[in-house]
CSV table of C-alpha atoms and ligand atoms in Angstrom, one decimal:
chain,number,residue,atom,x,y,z
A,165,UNK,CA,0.0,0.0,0.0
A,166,UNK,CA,1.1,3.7,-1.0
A,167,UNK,CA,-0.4,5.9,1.4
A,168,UNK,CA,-0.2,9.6,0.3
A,169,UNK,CA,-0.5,13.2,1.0
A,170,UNK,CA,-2.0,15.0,-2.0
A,171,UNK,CA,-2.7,18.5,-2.2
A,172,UNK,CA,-6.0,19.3,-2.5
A,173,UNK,CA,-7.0,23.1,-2.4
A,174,UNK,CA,-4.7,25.8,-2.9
A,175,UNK,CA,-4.0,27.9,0.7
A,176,UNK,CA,-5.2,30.8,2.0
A,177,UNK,CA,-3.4,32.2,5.1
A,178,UNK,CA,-2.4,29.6,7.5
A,179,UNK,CA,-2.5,26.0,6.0
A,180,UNK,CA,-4.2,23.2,8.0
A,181,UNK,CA,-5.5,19.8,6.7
A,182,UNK,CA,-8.1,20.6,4.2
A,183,UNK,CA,-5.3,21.8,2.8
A,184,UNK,CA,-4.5,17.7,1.8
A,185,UNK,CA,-6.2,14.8,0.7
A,186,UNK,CA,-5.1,11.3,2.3
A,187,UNK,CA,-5.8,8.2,-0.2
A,188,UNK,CA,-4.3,4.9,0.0
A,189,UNK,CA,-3.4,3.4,-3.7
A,190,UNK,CA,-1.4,0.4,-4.6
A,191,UNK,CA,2.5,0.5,-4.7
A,192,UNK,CA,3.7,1.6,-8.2
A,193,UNK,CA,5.2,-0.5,-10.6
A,194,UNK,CA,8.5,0.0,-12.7
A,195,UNK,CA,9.3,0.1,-16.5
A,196,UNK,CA,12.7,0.0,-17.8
A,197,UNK,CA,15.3,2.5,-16.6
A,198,UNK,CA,13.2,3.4,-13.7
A,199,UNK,CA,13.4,2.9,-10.1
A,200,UNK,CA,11.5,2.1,-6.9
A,201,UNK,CA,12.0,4.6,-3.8
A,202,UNK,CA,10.6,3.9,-0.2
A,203,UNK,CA,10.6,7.4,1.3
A,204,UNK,CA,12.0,7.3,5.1
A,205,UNK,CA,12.8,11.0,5.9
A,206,UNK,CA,11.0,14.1,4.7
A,207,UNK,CA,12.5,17.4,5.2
A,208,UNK,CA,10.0,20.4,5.8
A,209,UNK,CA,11.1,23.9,4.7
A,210,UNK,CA,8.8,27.4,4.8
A,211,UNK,CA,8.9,27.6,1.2
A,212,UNK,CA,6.5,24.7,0.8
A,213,UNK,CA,4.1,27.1,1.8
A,214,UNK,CA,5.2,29.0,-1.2
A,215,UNK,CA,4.8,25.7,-3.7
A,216,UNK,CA,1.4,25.4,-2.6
A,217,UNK,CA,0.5,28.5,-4.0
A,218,UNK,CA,-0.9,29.3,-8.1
A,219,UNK,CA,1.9,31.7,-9.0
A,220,UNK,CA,5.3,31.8,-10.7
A,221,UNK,CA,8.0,31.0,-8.9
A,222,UNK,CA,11.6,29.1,-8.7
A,223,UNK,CA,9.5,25.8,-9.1
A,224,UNK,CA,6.1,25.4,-10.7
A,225,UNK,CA,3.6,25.0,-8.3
A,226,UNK,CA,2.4,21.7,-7.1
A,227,UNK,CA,-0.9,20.8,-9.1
A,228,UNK,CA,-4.2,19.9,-7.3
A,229,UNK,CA,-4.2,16.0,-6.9
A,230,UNK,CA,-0.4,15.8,-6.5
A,231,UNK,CA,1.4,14.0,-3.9
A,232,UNK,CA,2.6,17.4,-1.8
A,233,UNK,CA,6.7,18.0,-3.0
A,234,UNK,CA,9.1,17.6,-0.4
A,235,UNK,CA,12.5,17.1,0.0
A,236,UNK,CA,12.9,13.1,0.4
A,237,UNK,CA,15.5,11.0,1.5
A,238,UNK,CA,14.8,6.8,0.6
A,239,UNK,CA,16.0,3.5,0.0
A,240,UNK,CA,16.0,1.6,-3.5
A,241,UNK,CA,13.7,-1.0,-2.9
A,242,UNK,CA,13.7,-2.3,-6.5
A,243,UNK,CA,15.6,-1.2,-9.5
A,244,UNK,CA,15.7,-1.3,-13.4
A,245,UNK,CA,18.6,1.2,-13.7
A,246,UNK,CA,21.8,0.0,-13.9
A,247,UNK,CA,23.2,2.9,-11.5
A,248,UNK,CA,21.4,1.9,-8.6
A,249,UNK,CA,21.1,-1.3,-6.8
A,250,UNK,CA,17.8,-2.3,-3.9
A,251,UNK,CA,19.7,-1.0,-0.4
A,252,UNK,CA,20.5,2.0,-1.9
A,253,UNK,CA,19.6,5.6,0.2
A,254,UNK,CA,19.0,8.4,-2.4
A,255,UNK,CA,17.6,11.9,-1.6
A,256,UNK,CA,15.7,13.7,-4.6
A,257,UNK,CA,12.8,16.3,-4.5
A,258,UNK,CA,10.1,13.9,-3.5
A,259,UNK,CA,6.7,13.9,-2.1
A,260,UNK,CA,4.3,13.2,0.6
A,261,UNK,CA,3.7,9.5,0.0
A,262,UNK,CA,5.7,6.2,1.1
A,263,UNK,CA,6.7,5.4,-2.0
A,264,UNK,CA,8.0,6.9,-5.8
A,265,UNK,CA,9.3,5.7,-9.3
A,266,UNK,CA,12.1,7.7,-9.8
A,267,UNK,CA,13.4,8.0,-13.6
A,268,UNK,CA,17.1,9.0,-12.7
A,269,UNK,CA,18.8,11.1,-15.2
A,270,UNK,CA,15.9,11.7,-17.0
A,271,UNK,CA,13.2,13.3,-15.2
A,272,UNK,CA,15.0,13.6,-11.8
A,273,UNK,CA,18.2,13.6,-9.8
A,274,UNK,CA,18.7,11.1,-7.4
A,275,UNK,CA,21.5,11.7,-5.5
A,276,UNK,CA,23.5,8.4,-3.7
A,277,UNK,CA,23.9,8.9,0.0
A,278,UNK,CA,27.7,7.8,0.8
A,279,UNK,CA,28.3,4.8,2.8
A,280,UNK,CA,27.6,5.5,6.6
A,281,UNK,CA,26.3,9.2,5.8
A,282,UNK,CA,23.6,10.2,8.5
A,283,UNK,CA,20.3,10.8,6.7
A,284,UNK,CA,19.6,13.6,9.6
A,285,UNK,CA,22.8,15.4,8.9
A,286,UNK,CA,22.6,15.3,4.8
A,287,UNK,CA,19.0,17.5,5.2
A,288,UNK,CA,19.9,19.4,7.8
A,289,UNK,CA,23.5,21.5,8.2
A,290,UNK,CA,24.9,19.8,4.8
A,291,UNK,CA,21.3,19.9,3.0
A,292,UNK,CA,19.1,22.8,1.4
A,293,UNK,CA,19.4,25.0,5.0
A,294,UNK,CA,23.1,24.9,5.7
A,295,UNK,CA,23.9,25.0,2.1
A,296,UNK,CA,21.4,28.5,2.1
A,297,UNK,CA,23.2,29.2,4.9
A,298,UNK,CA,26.7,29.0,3.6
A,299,UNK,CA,26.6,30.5,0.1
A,300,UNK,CA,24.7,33.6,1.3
A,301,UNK,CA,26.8,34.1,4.2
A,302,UNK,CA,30.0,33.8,1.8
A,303,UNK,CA,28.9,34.6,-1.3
A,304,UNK,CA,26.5,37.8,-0.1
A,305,UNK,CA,27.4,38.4,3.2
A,306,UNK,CA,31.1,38.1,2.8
A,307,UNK,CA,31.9,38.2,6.1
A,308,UNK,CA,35.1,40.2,7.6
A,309,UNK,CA,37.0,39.2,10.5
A,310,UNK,CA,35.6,42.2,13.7
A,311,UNK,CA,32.6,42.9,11.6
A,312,UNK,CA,29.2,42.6,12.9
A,313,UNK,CA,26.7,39.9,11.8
A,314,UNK,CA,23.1,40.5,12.9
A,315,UNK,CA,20.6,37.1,11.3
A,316,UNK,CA,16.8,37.2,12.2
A,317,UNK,CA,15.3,33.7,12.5
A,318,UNK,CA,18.4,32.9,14.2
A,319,UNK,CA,18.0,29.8,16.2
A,320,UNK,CA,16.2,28.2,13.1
A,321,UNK,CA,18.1,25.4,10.7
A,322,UNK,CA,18.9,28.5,8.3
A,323,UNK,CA,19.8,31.4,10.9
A,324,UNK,CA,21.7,29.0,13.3
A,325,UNK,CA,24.0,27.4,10.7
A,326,UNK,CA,24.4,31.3,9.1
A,327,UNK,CA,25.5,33.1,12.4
A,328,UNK,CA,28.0,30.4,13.3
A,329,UNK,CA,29.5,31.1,9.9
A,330,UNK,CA,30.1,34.4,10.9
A,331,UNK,CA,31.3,33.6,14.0
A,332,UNK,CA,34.1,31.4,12.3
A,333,UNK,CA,34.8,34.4,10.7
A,334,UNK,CA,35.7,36.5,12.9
A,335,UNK,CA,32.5,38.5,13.4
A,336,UNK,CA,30.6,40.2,16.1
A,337,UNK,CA,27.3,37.8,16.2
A,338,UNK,CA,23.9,38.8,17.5
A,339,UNK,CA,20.8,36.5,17.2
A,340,UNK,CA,17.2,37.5,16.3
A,341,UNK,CA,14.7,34.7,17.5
A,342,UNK,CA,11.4,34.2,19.4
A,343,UNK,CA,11.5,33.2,23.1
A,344,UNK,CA,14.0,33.0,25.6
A,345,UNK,CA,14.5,28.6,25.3
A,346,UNK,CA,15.7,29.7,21.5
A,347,UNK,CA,17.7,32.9,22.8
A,348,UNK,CA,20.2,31.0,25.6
A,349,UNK,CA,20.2,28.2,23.2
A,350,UNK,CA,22.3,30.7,20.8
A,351,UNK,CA,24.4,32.5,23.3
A,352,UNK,CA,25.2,29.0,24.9
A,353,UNK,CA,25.2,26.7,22.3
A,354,UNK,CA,26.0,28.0,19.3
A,355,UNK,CA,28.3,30.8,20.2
A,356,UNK,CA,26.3,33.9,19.2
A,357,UNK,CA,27.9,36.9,21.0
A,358,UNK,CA,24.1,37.9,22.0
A,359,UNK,CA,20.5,37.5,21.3
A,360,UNK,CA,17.2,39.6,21.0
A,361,UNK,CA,13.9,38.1,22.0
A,362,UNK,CA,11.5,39.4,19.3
A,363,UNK,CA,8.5,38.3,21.3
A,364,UNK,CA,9.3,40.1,24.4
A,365,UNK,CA,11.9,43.0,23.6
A,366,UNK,CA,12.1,46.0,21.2
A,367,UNK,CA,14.1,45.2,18.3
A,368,UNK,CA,15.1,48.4,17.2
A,369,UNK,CA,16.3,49.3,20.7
A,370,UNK,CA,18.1,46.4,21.3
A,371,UNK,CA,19.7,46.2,18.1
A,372,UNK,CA,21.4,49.5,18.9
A,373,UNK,CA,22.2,48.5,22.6
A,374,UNK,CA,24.1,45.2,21.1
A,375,UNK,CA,25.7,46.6,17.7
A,376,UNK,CA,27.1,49.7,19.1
A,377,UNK,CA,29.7,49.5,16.0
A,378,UNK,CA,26.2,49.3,13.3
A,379,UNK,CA,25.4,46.1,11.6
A,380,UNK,CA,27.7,45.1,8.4
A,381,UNK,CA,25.8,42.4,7.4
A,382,UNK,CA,22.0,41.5,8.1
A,383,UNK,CA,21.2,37.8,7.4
A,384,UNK,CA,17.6,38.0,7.2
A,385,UNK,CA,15.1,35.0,7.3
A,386,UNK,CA,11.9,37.4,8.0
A,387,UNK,CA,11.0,40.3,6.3
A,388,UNK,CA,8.4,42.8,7.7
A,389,UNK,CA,9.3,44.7,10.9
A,390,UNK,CA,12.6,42.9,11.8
A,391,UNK,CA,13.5,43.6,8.3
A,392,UNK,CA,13.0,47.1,8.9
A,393,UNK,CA,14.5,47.6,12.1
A,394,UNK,CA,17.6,46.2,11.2
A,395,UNK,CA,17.8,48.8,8.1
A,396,UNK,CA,17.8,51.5,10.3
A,397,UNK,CA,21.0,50.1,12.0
A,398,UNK,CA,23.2,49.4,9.1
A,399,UNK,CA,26.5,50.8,8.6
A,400,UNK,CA,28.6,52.5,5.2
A,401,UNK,CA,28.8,49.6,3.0
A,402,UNK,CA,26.5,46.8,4.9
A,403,UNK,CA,25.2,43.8,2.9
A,404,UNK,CA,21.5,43.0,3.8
A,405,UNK,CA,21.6,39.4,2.6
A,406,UNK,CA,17.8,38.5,2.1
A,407,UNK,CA,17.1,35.0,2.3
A,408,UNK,CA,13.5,35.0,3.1
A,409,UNK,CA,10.8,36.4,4.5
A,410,UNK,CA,8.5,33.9,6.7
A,411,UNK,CA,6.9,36.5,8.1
A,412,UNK,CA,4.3,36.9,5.6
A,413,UNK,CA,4.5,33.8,3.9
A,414,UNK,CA,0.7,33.0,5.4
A,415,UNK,CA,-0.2,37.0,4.8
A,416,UNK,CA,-3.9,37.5,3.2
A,417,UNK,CA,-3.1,40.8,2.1
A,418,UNK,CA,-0.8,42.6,0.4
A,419,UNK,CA,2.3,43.1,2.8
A,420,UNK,CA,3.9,47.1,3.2
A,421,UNK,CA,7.6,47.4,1.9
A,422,UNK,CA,10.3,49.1,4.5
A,423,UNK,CA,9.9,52.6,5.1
A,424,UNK,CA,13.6,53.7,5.5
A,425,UNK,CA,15.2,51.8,2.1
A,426,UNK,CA,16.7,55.3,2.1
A,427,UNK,CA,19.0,53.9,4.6
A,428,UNK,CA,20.7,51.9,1.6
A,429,UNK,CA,21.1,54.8,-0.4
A,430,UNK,CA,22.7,57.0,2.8
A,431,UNK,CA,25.0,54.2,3.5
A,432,UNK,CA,25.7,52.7,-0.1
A,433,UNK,CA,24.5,49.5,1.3
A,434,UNK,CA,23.1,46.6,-1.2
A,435,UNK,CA,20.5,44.3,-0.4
A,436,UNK,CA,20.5,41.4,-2.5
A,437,UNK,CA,18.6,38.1,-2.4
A,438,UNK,CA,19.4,34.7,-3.6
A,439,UNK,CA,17.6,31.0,-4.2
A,440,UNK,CA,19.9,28.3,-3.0
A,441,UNK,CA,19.8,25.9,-6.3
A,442,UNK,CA,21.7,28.6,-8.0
A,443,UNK,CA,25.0,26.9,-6.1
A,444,UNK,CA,23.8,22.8,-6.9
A,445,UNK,CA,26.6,22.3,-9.0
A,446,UNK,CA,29.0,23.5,-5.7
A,447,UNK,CA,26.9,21.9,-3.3
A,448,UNK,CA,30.3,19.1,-2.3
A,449,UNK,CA,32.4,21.7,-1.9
A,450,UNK,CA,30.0,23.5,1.1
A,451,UNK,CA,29.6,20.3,2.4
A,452,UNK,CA,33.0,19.4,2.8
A,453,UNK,CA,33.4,22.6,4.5
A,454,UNK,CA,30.2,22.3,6.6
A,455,UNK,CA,31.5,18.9,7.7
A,456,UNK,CA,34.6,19.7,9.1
A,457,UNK,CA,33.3,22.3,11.3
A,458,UNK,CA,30.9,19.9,12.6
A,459,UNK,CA,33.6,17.4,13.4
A,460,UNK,CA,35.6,20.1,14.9
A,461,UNK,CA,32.8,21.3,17.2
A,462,UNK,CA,33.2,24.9,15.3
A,463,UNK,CA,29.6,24.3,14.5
A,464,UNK,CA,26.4,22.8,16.1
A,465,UNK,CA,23.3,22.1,14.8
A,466,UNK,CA,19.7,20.7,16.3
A,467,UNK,CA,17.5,18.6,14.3
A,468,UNK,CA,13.7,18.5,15.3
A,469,UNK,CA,12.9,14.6,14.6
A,470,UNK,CA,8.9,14.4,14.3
A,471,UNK,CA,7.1,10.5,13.7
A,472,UNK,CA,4.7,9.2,12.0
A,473,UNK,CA,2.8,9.5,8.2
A,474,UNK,CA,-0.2,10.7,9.8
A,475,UNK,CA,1.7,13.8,11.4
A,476,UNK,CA,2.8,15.3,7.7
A,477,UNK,CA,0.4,18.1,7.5
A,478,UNK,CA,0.6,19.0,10.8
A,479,UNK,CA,4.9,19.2,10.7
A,480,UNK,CA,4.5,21.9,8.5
A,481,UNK,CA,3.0,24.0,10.2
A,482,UNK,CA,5.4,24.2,13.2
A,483,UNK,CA,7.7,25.8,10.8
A,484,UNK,CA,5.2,28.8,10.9
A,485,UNK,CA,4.2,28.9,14.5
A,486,UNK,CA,8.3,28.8,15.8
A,487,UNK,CA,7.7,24.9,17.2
A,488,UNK,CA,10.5,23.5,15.8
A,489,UNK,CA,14.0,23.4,17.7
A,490,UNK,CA,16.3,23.7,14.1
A,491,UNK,CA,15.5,22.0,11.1
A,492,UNK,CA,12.4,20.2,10.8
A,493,UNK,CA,12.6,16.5,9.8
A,494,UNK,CA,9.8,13.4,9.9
A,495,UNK,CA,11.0,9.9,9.8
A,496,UNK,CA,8.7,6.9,8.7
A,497,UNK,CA,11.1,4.3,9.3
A,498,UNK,CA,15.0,3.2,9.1
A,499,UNK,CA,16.6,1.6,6.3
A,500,UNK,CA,16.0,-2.0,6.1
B,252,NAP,N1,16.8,31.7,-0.3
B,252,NAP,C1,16.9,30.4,-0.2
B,252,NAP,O1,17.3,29.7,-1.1
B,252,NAP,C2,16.3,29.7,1.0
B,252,NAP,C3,16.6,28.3,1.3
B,252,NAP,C4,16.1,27.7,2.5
B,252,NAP,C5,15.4,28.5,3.4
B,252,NAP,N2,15.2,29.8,3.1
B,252,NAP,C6,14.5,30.7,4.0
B,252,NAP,O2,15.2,30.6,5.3
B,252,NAP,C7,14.2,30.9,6.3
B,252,NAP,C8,14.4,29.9,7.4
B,252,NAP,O3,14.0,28.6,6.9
B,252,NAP,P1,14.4,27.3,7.7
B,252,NAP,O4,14.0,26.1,6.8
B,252,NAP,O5,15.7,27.4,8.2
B,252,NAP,O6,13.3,27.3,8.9
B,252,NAP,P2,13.6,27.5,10.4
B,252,NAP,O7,14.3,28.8,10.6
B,252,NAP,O8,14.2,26.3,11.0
B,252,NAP,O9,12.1,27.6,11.0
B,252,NAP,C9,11.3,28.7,10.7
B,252,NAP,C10,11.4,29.7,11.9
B,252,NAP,O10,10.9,30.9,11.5
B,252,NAP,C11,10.4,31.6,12.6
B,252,NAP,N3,9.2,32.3,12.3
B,252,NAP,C12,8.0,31.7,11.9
B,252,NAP,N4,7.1,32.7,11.8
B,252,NAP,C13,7.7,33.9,12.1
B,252,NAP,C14,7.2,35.2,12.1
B,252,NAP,N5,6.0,35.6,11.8
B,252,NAP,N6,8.1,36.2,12.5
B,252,NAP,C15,9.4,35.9,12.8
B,252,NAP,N7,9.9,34.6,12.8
B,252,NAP,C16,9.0,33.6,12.4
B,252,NAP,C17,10.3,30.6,13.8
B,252,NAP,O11,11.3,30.9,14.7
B,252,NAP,P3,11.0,31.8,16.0
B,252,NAP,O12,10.6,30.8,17.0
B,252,NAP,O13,12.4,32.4,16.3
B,252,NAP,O14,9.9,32.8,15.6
B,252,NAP,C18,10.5,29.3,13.1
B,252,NAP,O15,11.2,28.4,13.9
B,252,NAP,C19,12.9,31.0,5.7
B,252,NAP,O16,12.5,32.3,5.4
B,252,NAP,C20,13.1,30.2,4.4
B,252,NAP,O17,12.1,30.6,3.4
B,252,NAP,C21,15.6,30.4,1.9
């Protein structure tokens, strides 16, 4: 048996379960060339939300009636396709359902795991988020040793990964996040010099009480009024690196633009966003990178393990309400 997620109705605001269908259907077959994935992990990321959506994007949306798309990582379970053997783990852009017939080099990568890789690890700090992480830190932020880092979503997969970069760098770090669990967790885990509690503090005030040398780069993950505070705190020369905006990724209405862009003209500033497959084809090179930090301690991470097929929709959504303690994973099972 297959059992699936399919979207079912496009979203307005916050997504729930009538956003998806559950059906049951039998487990595909395979034709020549093709190959049989059993889905084990599924990695849950805010633009989703976005994929949902009927508009033009980086990906085409997800038609109605469509197993949701996620980023998957499975075993071979059966294989025409001389490349892959049953026992293999692959990740590819996958979806909500237990199984997939992958067409490898033809209508989809399908990436081999290497022997004893940890599934958590590849779609966590060496997947999509620390990859996002890395290449807009380096490539956009371009971080200088005594310079000061300020990243909003901070203690999430993206934000955590990105500050520590800094950190390695030789920056001044201070942490945007919600709550004070996610706050110490940065200044005591992961080695951010400070952290503002956007739930409970003034983030314009603080921002000047903690960066009393302005901010060089902002590494933003939310948009709207964090966005804007930090603008009016930038220095001569800053990079505003804008990775995304999840603050009005559920918004109904049309959402109000920064007042004080000004502040990029004053201090010849740019402000520059960036989609993360634009850097596929140097992906190994991060992740080599990425890797030895880790196994040099330089760099920790936190991965938010959730169970169970019948928890999908529901996973999502803790993306949106701040639930999830770094990056959001859901395991159906362990290789066999
Ligand atoms: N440009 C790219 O290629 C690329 C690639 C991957 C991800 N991204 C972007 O990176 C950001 C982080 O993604 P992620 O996968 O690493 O997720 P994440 O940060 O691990 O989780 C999302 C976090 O966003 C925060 N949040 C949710 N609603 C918010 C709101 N209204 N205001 C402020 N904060 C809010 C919550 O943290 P708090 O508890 O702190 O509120 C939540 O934990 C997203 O904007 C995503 O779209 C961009």
């Amino acid at each position: 048996m297959n059992r699936q997620w399919l979207l079912a109705k496009r979203p307005y605001g916050v997504v729930g379960r009538e956003n998806f269908e559950y059906r049951e259907s039998p487990i595909p077959k395979i034709g020549d060339g093709e190959v049989l994935v059993r889905n084990l992990y599924f990695s849950f990321d805010p633009t989703q939300r976005g994929w949902m959506e009927d508009r033009e994007s980086y990906l085409p949306p997800v038609p109605i009636g469509e197993p949701m798309r996620a980023g998957v990582i499975g075993q071979v379970t059966e294989s025409n396709h001389p490349d892959y053997t049953s026992g293999d783990l692959v990740q590819t852009l996958g979806g909500w359902e237990d199984y997939f017939v992958a067409r490898p080099g033809f209508s989809m990568m399908l990436t081999k795991l290497p022997a004893g890789a940890d599934p958590a690890m590849v779609l966590s700090v060496l997947g999509t988020t620390g990859q996002t992480a890395y290449w807009g830190m380096l490539d956009l932020g371009k971080p200088q040793q005594g310079e000061t880092l300020l990243v909003s979503g901070a203690a999430g997969a993206t934000g955590s990964v990105a500050g520590q970069i800094g950190r390695i760098k030789g920056c001044r770090v201070v942490g945007i996040a919600g709550g004070e669990e996610k706050c110490a967790w940065l200044t005591e885990e992961a080695g951010f010099d400070a952290a503002i509690d956007y739930k409970s503090e003034n983030v314009h005030a603080r921002i000047g009480e903690l960066c009393p040398n302005k901010v060089d780069i902002f590494f933003d993950n939310v948009g709207g009024d964090i966005l804007e505070a930090a603008l009016n705190h930038i220095n001569l020369r800053a990079r505003v690196v804008l990775c995304g905006g999840i603050s009005s990724y559920n918004a109904t209405s049309p959402i109000p633009g920064p007042s004080n862009l000004m502040n990029l003209v004053i201090t010849r500033s740019r402000m520059e966003g960036f989609i993360v497959i634009d850097y596929l084809d140097r992906f190994a090179k991060a992740a080599e990178e990425l890797t030895a930090w880790v196994q040099s301690g330089e760099l920790v991470y936190q991965v938010d393990m959730q169970e169970g097929f019948e928890n999908i929709p529901d996973t999502l959504n803790r993306l949106f309400t701040g639930q999830n303690r770094g990056k959001q994973l859901l395991r159906l099972g362990e290789p066999a």
